[in-house]
Tab-separated table of C-alpha atoms in Angstrom:
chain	number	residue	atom	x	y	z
A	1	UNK	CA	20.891	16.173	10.138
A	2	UNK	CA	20.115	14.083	7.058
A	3	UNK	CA	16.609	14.343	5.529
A	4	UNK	CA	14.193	11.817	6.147
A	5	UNK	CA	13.455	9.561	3.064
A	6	UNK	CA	10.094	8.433	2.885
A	7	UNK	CA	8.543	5.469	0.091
A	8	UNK	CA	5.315	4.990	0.323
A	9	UNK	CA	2.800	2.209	-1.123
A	10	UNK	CA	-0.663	2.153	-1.611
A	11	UNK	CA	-2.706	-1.374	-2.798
A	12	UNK	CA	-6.649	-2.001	-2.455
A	13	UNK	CA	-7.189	-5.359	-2.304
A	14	UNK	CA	-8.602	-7.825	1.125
A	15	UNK	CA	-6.453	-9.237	3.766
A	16	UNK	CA	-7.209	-10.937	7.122
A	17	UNK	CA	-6.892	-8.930	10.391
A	18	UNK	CA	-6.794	-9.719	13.441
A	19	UNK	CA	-5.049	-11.149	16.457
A	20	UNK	CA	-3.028	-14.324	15.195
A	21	UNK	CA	-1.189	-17.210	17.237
A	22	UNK	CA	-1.412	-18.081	20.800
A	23	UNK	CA	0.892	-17.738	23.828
A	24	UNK	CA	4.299	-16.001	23.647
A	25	UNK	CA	4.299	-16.212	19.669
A	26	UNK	CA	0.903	-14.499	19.476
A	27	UNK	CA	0.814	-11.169	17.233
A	28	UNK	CA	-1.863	-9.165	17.897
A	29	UNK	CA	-3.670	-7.369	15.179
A	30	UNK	CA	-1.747	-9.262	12.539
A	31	UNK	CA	-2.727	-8.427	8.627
A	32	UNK	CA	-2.023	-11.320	6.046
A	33	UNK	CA	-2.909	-11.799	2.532
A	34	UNK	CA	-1.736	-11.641	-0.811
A	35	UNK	CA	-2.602	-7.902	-1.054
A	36	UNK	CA	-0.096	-7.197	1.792
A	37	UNK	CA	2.638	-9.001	-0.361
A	38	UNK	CA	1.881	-6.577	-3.541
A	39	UNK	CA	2.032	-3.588	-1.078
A	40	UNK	CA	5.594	-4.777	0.242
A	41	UNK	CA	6.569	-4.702	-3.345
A	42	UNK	CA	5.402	-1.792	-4.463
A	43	UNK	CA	6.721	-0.120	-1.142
A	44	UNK	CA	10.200	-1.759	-2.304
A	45	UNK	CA	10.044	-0.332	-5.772
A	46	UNK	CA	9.376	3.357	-4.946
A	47	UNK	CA	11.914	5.860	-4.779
A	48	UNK	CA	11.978	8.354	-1.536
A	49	UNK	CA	9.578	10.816	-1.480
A	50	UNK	CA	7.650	8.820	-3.757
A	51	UNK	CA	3.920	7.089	-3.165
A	52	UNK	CA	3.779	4.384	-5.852
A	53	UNK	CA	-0.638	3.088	-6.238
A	54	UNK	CA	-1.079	-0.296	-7.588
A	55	UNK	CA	-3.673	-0.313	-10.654
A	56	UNK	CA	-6.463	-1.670	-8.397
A	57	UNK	CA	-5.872	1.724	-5.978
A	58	UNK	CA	-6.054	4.110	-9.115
A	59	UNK	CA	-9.153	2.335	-10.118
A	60	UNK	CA	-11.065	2.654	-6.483
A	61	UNK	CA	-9.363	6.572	-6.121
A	62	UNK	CA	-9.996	7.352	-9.595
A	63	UNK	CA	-13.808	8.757	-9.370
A	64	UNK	CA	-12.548	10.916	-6.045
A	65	UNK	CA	-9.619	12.152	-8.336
A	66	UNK	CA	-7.262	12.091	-5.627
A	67	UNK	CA	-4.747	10.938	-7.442
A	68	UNK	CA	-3.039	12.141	-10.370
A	69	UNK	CA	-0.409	10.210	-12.579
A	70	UNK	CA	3.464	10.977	-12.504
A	71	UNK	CA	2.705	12.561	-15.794
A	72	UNK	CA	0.214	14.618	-14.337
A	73	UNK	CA	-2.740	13.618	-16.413
């Protein structure tokens, strides 16, 4: 069986949730905003097996040092 290629993408940033529409065309728990349009991106521009942070994420994770750079610094 082929292997299972992952991309992940990771952006802090406020959206809206919540249920959106009414009758048949009605999403519930819909999330819009800006930051969900940087998050597609980044998602697009990550290679499998790869989690790509914008800047904003690095900055919140940062203190927590959960994340390290590709270069490993």
């Amino acid at each position: 069986a082929p292997a299972l290629a992952v991309r992940l993408a990771a952006h802090t940033d406020q959206v809206m949730a919540g249920d959106l529409g009414d009758g048949p065309a009605r999403e519930a728990m819909a999330v819009i905003g800006a930051a969900t349009n940087v998050a597609g991106r980044l998602h697009q521009a990550a290679a499998p097996g790869q989690l790509v942070a914008s800047g904003a994420t690095w900055r919140a994770a940062r203190p927590t040092r959960r994340l390290r750079r590709a270069c490993g610094t």
